[in-house]
Short mmCIF file of C-alpha atoms in Angstrom, two decimals:
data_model
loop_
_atom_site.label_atom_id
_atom_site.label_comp_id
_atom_site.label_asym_id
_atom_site.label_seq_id
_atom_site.Cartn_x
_atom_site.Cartn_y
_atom_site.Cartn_z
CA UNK A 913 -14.05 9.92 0.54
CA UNK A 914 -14.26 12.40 -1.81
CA UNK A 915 -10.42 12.70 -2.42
CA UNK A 916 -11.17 9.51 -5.00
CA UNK A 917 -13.27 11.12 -7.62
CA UNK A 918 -10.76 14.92 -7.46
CA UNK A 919 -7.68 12.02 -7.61
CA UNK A 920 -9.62 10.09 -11.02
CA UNK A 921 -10.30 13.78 -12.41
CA UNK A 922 -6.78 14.43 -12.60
CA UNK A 923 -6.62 16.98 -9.52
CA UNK A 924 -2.97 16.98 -8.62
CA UNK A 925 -3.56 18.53 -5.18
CA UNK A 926 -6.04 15.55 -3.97
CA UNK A 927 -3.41 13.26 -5.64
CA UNK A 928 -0.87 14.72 -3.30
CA UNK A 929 -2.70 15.10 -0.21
CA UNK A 930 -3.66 11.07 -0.81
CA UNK A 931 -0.27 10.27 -1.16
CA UNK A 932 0.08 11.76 2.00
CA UNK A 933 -2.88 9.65 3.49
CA UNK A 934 -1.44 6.53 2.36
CA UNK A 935 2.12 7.08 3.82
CA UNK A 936 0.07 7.57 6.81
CA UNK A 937 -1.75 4.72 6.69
CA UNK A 938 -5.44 5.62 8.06
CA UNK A 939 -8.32 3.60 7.82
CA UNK A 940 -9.24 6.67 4.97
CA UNK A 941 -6.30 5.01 3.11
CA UNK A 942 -7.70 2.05 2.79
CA UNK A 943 -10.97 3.05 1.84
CA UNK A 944 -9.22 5.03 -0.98
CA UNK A 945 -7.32 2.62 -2.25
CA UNK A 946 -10.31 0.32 -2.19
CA UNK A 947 -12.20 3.00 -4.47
CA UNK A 948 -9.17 3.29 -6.42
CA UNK A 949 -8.13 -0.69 -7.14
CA UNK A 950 -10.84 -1.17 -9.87
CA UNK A 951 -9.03 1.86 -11.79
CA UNK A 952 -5.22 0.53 -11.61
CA UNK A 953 -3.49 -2.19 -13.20
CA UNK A 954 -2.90 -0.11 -16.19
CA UNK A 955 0.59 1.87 -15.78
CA UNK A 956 3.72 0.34 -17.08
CA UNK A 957 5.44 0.09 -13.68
CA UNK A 958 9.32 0.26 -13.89
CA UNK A 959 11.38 -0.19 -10.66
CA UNK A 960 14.94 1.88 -11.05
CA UNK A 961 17.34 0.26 -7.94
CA UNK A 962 21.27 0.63 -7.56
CA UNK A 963 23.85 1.46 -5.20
CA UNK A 964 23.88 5.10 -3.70
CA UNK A 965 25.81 7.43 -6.22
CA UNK A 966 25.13 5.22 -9.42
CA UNK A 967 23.10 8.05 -10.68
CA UNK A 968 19.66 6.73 -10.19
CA UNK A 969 17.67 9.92 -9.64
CA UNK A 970 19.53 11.60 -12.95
CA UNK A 971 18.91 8.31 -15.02
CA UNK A 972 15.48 8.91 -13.85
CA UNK A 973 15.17 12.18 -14.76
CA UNK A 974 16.49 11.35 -17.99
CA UNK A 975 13.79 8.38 -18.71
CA UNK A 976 11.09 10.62 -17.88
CA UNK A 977 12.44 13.59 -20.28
CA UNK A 978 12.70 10.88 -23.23
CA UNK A 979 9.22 9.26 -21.92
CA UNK A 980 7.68 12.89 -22.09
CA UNK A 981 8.97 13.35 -25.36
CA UNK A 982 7.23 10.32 -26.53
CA UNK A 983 4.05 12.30 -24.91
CA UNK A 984 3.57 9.71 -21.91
CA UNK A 985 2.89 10.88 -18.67
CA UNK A 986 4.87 9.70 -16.24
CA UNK A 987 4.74 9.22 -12.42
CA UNK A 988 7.69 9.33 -10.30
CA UNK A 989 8.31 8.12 -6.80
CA UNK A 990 11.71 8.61 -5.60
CA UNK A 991 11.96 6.47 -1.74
CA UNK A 992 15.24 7.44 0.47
CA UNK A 993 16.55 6.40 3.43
CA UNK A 994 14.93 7.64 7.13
CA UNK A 995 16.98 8.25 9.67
CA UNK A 996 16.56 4.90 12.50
CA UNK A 997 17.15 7.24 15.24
CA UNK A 998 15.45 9.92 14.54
CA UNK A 999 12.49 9.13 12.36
CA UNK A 1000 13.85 12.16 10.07
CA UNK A 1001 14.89 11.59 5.99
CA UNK A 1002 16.46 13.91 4.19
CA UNK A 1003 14.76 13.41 0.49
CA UNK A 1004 17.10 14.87 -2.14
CA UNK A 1005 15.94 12.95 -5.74
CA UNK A 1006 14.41 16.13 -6.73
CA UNK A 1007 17.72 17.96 -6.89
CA UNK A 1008 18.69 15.72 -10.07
CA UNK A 1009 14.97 16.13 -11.63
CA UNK A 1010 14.86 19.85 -12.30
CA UNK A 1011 14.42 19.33 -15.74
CA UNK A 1012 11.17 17.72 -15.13
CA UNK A 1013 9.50 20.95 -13.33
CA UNK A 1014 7.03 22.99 -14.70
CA UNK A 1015 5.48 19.79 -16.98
CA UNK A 1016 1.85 18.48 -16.04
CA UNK A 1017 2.37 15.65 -17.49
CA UNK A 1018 4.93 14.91 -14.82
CA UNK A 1019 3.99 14.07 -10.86
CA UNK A 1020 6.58 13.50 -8.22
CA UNK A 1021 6.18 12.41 -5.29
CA UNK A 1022 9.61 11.81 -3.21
CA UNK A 1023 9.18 9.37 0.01
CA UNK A 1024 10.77 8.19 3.57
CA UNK A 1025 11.54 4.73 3.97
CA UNK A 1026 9.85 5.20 7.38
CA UNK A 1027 11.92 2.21 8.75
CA UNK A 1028 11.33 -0.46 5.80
CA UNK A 1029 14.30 -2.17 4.86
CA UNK A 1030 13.57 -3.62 1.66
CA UNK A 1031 14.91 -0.12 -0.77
CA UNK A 1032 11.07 0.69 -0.41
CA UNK A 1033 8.82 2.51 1.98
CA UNK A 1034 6.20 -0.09 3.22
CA UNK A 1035 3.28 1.83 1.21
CA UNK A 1036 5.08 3.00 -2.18
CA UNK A 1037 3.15 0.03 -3.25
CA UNK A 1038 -0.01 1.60 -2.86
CA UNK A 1039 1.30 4.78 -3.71
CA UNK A 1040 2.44 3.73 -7.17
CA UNK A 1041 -1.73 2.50 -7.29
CA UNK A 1042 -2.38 5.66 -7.11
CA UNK A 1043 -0.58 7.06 -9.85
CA UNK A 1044 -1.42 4.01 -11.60
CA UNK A 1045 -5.34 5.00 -11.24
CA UNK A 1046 -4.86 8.58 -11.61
CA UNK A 1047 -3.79 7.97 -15.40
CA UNK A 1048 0.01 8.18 -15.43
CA UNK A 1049 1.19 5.52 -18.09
CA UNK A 1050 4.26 5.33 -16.77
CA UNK A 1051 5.36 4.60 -12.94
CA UNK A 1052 8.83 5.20 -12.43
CA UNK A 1053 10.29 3.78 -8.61
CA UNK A 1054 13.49 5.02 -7.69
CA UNK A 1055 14.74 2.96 -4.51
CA UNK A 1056 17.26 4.09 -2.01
CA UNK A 1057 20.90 3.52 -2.86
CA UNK A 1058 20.93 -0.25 -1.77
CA UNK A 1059 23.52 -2.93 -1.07
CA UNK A 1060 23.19 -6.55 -2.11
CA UNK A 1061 20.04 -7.53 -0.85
CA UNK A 1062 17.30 -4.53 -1.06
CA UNK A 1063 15.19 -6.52 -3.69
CA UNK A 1064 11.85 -5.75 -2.71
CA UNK A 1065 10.93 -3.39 -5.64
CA UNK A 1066 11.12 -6.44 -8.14
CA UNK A 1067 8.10 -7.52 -6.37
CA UNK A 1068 6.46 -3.83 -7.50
CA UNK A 1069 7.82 -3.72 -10.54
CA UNK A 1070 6.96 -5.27 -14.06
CA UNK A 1071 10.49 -4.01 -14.96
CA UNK A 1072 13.71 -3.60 -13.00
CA UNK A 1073 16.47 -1.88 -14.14
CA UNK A 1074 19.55 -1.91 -12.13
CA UNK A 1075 22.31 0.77 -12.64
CA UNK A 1076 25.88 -0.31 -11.85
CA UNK A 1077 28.79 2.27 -12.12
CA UNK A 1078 32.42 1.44 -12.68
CA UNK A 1079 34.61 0.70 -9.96
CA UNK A 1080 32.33 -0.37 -7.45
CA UNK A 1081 33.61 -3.61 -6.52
CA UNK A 1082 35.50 -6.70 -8.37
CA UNK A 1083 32.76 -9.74 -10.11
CA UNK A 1084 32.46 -11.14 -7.14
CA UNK A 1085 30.76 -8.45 -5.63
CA UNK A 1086 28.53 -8.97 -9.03
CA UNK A 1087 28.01 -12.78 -8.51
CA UNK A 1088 26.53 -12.04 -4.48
CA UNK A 1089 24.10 -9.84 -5.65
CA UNK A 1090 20.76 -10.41 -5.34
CA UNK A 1091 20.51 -7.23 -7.36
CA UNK A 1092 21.57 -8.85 -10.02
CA UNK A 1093 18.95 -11.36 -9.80
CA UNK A 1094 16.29 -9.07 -10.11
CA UNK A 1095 17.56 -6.88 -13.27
CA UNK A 1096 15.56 -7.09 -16.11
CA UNK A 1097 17.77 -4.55 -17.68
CA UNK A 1098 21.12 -3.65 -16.83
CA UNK A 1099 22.58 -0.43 -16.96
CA UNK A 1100 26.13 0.70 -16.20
CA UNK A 1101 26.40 4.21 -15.78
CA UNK A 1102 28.90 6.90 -15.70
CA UNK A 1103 30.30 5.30 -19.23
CA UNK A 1104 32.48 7.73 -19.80
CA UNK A 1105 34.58 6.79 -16.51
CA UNK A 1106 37.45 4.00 -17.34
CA UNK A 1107 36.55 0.74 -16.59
CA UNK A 1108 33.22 0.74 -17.31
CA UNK A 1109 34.41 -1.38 -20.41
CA UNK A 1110 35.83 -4.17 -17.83
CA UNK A 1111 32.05 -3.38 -15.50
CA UNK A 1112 29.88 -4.52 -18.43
CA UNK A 1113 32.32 -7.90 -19.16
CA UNK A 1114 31.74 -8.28 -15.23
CA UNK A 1115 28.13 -8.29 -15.86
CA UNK A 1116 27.88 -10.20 -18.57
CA UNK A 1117 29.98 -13.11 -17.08
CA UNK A 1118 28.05 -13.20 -14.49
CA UNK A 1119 25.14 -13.50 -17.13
CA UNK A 1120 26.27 -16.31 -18.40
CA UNK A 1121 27.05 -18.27 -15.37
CA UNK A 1122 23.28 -18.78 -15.31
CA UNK A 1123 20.52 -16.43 -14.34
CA UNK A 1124 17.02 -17.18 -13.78
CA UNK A 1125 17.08 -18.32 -10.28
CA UNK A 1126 13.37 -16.91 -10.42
CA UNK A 1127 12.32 -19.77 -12.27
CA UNK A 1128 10.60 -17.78 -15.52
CA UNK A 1129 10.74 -16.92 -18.89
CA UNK A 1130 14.34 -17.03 -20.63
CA UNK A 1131 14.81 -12.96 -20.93
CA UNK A 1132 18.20 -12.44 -20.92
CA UNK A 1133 18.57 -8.41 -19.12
CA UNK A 1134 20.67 -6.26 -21.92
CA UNK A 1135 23.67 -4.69 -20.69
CA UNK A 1136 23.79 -1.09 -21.12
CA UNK A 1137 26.16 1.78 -21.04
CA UNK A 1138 24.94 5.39 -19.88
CA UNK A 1139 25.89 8.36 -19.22
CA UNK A 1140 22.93 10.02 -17.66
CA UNK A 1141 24.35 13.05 -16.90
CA UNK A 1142 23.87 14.14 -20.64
CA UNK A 1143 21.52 11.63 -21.84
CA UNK A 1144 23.78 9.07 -24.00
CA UNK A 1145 22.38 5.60 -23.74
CA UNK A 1146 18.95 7.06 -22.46
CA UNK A 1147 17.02 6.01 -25.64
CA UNK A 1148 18.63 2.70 -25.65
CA UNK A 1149 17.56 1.98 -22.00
CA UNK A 1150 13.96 2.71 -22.89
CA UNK A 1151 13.84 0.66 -25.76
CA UNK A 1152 14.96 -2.23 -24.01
CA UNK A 1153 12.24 -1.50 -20.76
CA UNK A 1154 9.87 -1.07 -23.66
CA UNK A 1155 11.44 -4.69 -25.09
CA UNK A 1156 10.76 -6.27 -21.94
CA UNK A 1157 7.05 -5.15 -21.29
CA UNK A 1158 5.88 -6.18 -24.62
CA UNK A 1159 8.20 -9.97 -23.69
CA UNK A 1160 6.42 -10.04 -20.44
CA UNK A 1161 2.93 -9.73 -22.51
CA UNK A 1162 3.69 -11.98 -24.97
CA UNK A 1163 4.83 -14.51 -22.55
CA UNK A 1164 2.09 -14.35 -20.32
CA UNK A 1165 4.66 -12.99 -17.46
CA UNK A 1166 2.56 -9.81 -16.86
CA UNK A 1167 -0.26 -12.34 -15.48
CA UNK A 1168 2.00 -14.42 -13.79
CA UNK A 1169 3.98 -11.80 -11.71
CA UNK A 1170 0.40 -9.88 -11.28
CA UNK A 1171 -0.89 -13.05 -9.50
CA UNK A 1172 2.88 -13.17 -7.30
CA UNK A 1173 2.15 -9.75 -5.99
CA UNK A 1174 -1.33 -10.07 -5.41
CA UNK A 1175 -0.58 -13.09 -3.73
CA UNK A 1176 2.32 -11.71 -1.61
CA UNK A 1177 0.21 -8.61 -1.10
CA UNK A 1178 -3.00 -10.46 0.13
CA UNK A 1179 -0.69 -12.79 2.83
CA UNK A 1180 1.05 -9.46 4.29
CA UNK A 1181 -2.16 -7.85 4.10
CA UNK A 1182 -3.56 -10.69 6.12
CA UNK A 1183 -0.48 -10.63 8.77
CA UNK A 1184 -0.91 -7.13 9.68
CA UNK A 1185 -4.77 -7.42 10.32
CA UNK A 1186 -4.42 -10.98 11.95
CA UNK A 1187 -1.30 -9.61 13.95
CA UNK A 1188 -3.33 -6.51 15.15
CA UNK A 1189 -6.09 -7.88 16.39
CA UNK A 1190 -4.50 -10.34 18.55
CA UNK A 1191 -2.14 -8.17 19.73
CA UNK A 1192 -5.46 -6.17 20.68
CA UNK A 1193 -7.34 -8.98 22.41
CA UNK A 1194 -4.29 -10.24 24.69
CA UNK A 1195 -3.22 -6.15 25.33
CA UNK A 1196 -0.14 -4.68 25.82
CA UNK A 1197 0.42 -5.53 29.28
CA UNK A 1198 -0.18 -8.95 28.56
CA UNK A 1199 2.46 -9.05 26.00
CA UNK A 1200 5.01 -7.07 27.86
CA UNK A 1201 4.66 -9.48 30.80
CA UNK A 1202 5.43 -12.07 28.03
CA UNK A 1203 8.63 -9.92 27.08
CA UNK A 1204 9.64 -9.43 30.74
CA UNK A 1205 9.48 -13.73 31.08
CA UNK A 1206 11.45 -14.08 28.08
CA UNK A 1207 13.78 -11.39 28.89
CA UNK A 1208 14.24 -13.82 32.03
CA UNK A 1209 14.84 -16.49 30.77
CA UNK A 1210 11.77 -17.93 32.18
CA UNK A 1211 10.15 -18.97 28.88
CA UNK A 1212 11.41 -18.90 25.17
CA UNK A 1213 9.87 -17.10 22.29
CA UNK A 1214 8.69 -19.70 20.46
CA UNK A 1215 7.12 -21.44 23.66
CA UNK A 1216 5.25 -17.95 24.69
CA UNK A 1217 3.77 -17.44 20.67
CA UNK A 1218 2.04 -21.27 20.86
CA UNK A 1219 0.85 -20.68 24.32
CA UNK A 1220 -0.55 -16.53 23.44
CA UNK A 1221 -2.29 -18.75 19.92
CA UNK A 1222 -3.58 -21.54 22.42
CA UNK A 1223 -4.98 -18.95 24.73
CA UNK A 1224 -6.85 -16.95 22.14
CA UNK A 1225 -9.92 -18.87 20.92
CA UNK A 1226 -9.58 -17.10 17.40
CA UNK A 1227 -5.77 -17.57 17.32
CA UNK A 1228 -6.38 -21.45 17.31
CA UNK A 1229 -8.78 -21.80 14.83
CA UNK A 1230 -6.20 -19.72 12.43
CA UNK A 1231 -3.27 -22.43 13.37
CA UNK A 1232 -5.28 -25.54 13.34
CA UNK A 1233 -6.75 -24.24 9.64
CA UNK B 1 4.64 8.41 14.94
CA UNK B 2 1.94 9.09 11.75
CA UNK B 3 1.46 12.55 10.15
CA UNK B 4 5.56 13.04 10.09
CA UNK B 5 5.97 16.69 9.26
CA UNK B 6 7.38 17.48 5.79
CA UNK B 7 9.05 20.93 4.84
CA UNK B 8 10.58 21.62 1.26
CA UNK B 9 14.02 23.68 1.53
CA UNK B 10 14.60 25.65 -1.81
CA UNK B 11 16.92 28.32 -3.04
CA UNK B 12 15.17 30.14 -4.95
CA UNK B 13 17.12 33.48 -7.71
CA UNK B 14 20.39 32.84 -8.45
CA UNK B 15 22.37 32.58 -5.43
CA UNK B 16 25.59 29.92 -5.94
CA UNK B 17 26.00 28.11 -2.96
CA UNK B 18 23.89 26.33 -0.41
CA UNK B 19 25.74 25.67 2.63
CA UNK B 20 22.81 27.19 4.86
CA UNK B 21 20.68 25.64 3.18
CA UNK B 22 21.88 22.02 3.50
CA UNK B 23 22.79 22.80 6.99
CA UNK B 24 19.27 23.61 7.99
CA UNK B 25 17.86 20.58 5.66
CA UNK B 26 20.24 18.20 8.56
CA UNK B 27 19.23 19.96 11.08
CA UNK B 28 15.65 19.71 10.23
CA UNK B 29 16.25 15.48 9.34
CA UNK B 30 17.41 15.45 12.84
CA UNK B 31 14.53 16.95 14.32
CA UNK B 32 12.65 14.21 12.86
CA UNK B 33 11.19 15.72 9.85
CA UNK B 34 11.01 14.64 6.71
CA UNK B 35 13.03 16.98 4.64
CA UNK B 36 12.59 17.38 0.71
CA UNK B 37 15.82 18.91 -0.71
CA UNK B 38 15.07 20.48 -3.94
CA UNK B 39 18.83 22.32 -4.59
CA UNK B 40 20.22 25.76 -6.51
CA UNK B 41 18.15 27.73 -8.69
CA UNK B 42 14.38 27.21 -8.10
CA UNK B 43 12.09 29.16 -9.59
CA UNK B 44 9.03 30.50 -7.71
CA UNK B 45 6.71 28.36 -9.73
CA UNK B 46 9.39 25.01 -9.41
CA UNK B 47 8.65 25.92 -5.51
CA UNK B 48 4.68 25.77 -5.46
CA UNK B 49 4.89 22.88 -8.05
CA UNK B 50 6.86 21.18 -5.48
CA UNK B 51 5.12 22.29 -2.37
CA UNK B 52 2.09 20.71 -3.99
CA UNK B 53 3.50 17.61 -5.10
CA UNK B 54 5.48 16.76 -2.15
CA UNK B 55 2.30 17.48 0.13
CA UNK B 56 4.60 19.28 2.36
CA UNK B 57 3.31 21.31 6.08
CA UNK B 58 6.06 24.32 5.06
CA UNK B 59 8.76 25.80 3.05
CA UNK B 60 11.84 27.17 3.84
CA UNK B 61 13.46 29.72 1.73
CA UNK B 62 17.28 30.57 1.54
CA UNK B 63 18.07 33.77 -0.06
CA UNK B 64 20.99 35.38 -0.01
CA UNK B 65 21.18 37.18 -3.07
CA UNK B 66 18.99 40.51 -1.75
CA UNK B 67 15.88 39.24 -4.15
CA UNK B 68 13.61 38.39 -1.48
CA UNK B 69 11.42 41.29 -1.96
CA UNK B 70 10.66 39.95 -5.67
CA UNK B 71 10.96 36.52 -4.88
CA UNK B 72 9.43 35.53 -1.84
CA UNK B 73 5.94 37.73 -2.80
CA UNK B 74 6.28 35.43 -5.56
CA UNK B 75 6.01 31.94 -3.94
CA UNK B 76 3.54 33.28 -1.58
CA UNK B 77 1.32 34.32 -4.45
CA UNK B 78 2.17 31.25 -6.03
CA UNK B 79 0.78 29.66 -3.31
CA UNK B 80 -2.28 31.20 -2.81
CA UNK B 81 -3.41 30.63 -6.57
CA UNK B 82 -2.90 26.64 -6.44
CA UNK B 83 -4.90 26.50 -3.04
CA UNK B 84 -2.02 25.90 -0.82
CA UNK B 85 -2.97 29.02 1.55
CA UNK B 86 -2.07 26.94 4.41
CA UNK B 87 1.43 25.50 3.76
CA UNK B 88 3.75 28.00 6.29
CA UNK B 89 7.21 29.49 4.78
CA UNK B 90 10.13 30.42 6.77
CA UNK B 91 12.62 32.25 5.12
CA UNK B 92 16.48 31.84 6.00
CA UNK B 93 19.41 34.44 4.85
CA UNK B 94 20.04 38.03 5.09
CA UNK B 95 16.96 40.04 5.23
CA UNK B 96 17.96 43.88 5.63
CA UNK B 97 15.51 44.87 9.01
CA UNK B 98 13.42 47.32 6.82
CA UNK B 99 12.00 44.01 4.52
CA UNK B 100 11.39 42.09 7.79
CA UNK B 101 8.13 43.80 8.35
CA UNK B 102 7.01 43.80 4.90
CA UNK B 103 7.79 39.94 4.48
CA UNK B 104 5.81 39.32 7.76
CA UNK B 105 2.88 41.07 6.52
CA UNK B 106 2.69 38.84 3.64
CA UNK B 107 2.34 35.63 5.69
CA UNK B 108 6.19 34.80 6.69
CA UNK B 109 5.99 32.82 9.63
CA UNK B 110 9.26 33.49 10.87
CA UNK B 111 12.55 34.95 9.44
CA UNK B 112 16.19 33.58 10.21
CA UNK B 113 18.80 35.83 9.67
CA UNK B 114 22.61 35.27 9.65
CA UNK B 115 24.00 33.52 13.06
CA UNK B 116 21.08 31.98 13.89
CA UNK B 117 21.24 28.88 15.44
CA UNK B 118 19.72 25.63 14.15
CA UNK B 119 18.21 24.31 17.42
CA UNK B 120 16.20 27.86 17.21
CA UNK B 121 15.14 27.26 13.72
CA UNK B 122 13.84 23.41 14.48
CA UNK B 123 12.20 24.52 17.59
CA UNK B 124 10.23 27.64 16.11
CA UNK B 125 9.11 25.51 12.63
CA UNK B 126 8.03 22.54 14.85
CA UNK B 127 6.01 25.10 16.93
CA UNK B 128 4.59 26.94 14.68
CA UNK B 129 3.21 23.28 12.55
CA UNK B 130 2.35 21.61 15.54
CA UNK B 131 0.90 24.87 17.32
CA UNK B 132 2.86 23.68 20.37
#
């Protein structure tokens, strides 16, 4: 595929149109990223997650400005929601990233959740691999505006930073969230607004309860105040993402979680192909006279999946191993 | 459900509101497209840059501010020079009759003036990417 060697050159049109590829998901795609793999692993990946209207997209705008001034070139992908009934998205994180036009040293790519529910689209992994390979130091991951449980973007990231705003919701709503969990460092935004005094003692009480349900390392996330709109806070936040990817190196994290999301990567990689091809040997009709019985009360799920694995000579051999 | 259109809706000039704009951008969403919103204020070169980045099938322009004959050229050209020949643009706003032509000729695919509906502006951009 000669879209590899134009993507490794630096030729931001093959980089797009491979984006494009990969959200498509083609056997070209994989081929690609195959090509590709041997060239990643070297971006600083940083995962930027919130609630909607937090100000991710400016704070992101406002990392890459200070990251560009530090001349490193930065990638961007910016994931919103698609529309579950009509397969549409509406993908506005470029309005708030003006500033960034114009800069080659910038790439932007914004992306449709394309029915994922985990604040990610189901490739912005392999997307970010991409811009990994193509040379950008710097990944940046916006994820949709997300609620309490949209964590999947800690499994992409080496560093999460999650961006609170003031009057969002009382500590409780700060001790259920999973978000929380997943911070690395914490930013509340929109400091100029009252209470975001009484937000970052919120935070940092629920700090203190005890973090580290993730079983690692004893990096305690800063808590910082922003306001993104005109930068304040902007240098602090980087110094403390560049704090915690020098902590995961010395600590021997950055292998660790590498091994996590290979791991997680190779068993969902393994699902898909294991899931397609039996769904390919029994057929469609097969399965939806499986649906129709079940619908019917004639046989449970669970009974139909051992009998469709019992049927399929291949299917066995994968349970009994 | 793969190869999901994608269209970039700009402003470009200095025109200070985008009602149309964001109206068309829904409308577009709810015809199943993937929509990439890029606001007020775009430059003809912020529009290519874009349009490249984003990978996008077609652009559509909202102009209101009677700079279409400078700007639209423009983005075309712009176009052209980073090898994007075959991303479409549809322009929305108010076009005086006697540009019409002239914008045509340079590769418009379809113009939108004022009253327009949106179910006429989904149908003629999805047939004129899909060539159905």
């Amino acid at each position: 595929m000669e879209l590899v060697p134009r993507v490794l050159g630096g030729d931001r049109r093959a980089l797009a149109r491979l984006i494009s590829f990969i959200e498509d998901d083609g056997p070209a795609a994989r081929a690609a990223l195959a090509a590709l793999y041997p060239h990643t692993g070297r971006a600083h990946i940083v995962g930027v997650t919130g609630a909607p209207g937090t100000g991710k997209s400016t704070l992101v705008n406002e990392l890459a400005k200070a990251l560009r001034a530090q001349s490193r070139s930065v990638g961007i992908v910016a994931v919103d929601p698609t529309s579950p009934f009509t397969g549409g998205a509406l993908l506005g994180d470029r309005v708030r990233m003006r500033d960034l036009a114009g800069d080659p040293g910038i790439f932007i790519r914004s992306m449709a959740t394309r029915g994922s529910l985990g604040g990610l689209a189901q490739t912005t992994g392999d997307v970010v691999k991409v811009l990994d390979a193509a040379g950008f130091e710097v990944v940046l991951v916006e994820t949709v505006g997300v609620g309490q449980a949209e964590v999947d973007v800690a499994r992409t990231a080496h560093t999460t930073v999650v961006v609170e705003a003031p009057g969002l919701g009382d500590e409780v709503q700060a001790l259920k969230a999973g978000l929380l969990e997943i911070a690395d460092v914490l930013v509340v935004n929109k400091a100029d607004r009252p209470g975001a005094g009484q937000t970052a003692r919120a935070l940092e009480v629920t700090l203190d309860l005890g973090r580290n349900n993730r079983g690692e390392g004893d990096w305690r996330p800063p808590i910082l105040k922003t306001v993104a709109l005109d930068g304040t806070g902007v240098e602090e936040v980087l110094g403390a993402v560049a704090d915690h990817r020098a902590y995961l190196r010395e600590s021997g994290l950055w292998d660790r979680r590498e091994q996590e999301r290979v791991r997680v990567d190779l068993v969902r990689m393994l699902e898909r192909e294991l899931v397609g091809r039996l769904v390919e040997r029994v057929g469609e009709d097969a399965l939806e006279g499986w649906v129709e019985q079940i619908v019917a009360r004639k046989v449970d799920v669970y009974t139909a999946v051992q009998t469709i694995l019992k049927a399929d000579p291949a299917g066995e051999r994968a349970m009994s191993s | 459900m793969s190869e999901r259109l994608r269209i970039l809706i700009a402003k470009p000039g200095l025109d200070g509101h985008d009602r149309g704009a964001k109206v068309v951008a829904r409308a577009l969403r709810d015809a199943g497209m993937e929509v990439i919103y890029t606001g007020l204020r775009q430059t003809p070169e912020m529009i290519v840059e874009a349009a490249l980045q984003e990978d996008v099938d077609a652009i559509g322009l909202s102009i209101l501010s009677g700079a279409h004959m400078t700007l639209i050229p423009r983005v075309i050209e712009g176009l052209r020079e980073a090898g994007l020949d075959q991303v479409r643009v549809f322009v929305g706003g108010i076009i005086p009759d006697e540009d019409v032509a002239a914008l045509e000729e340079l590769g418009v695919a379809a113009i939108f003036g004022p009253g327009t509906s949106t179910q006429v502006i989904t149908d003629v951009v999805r047939r004129h990417l899909t060539g159905g």
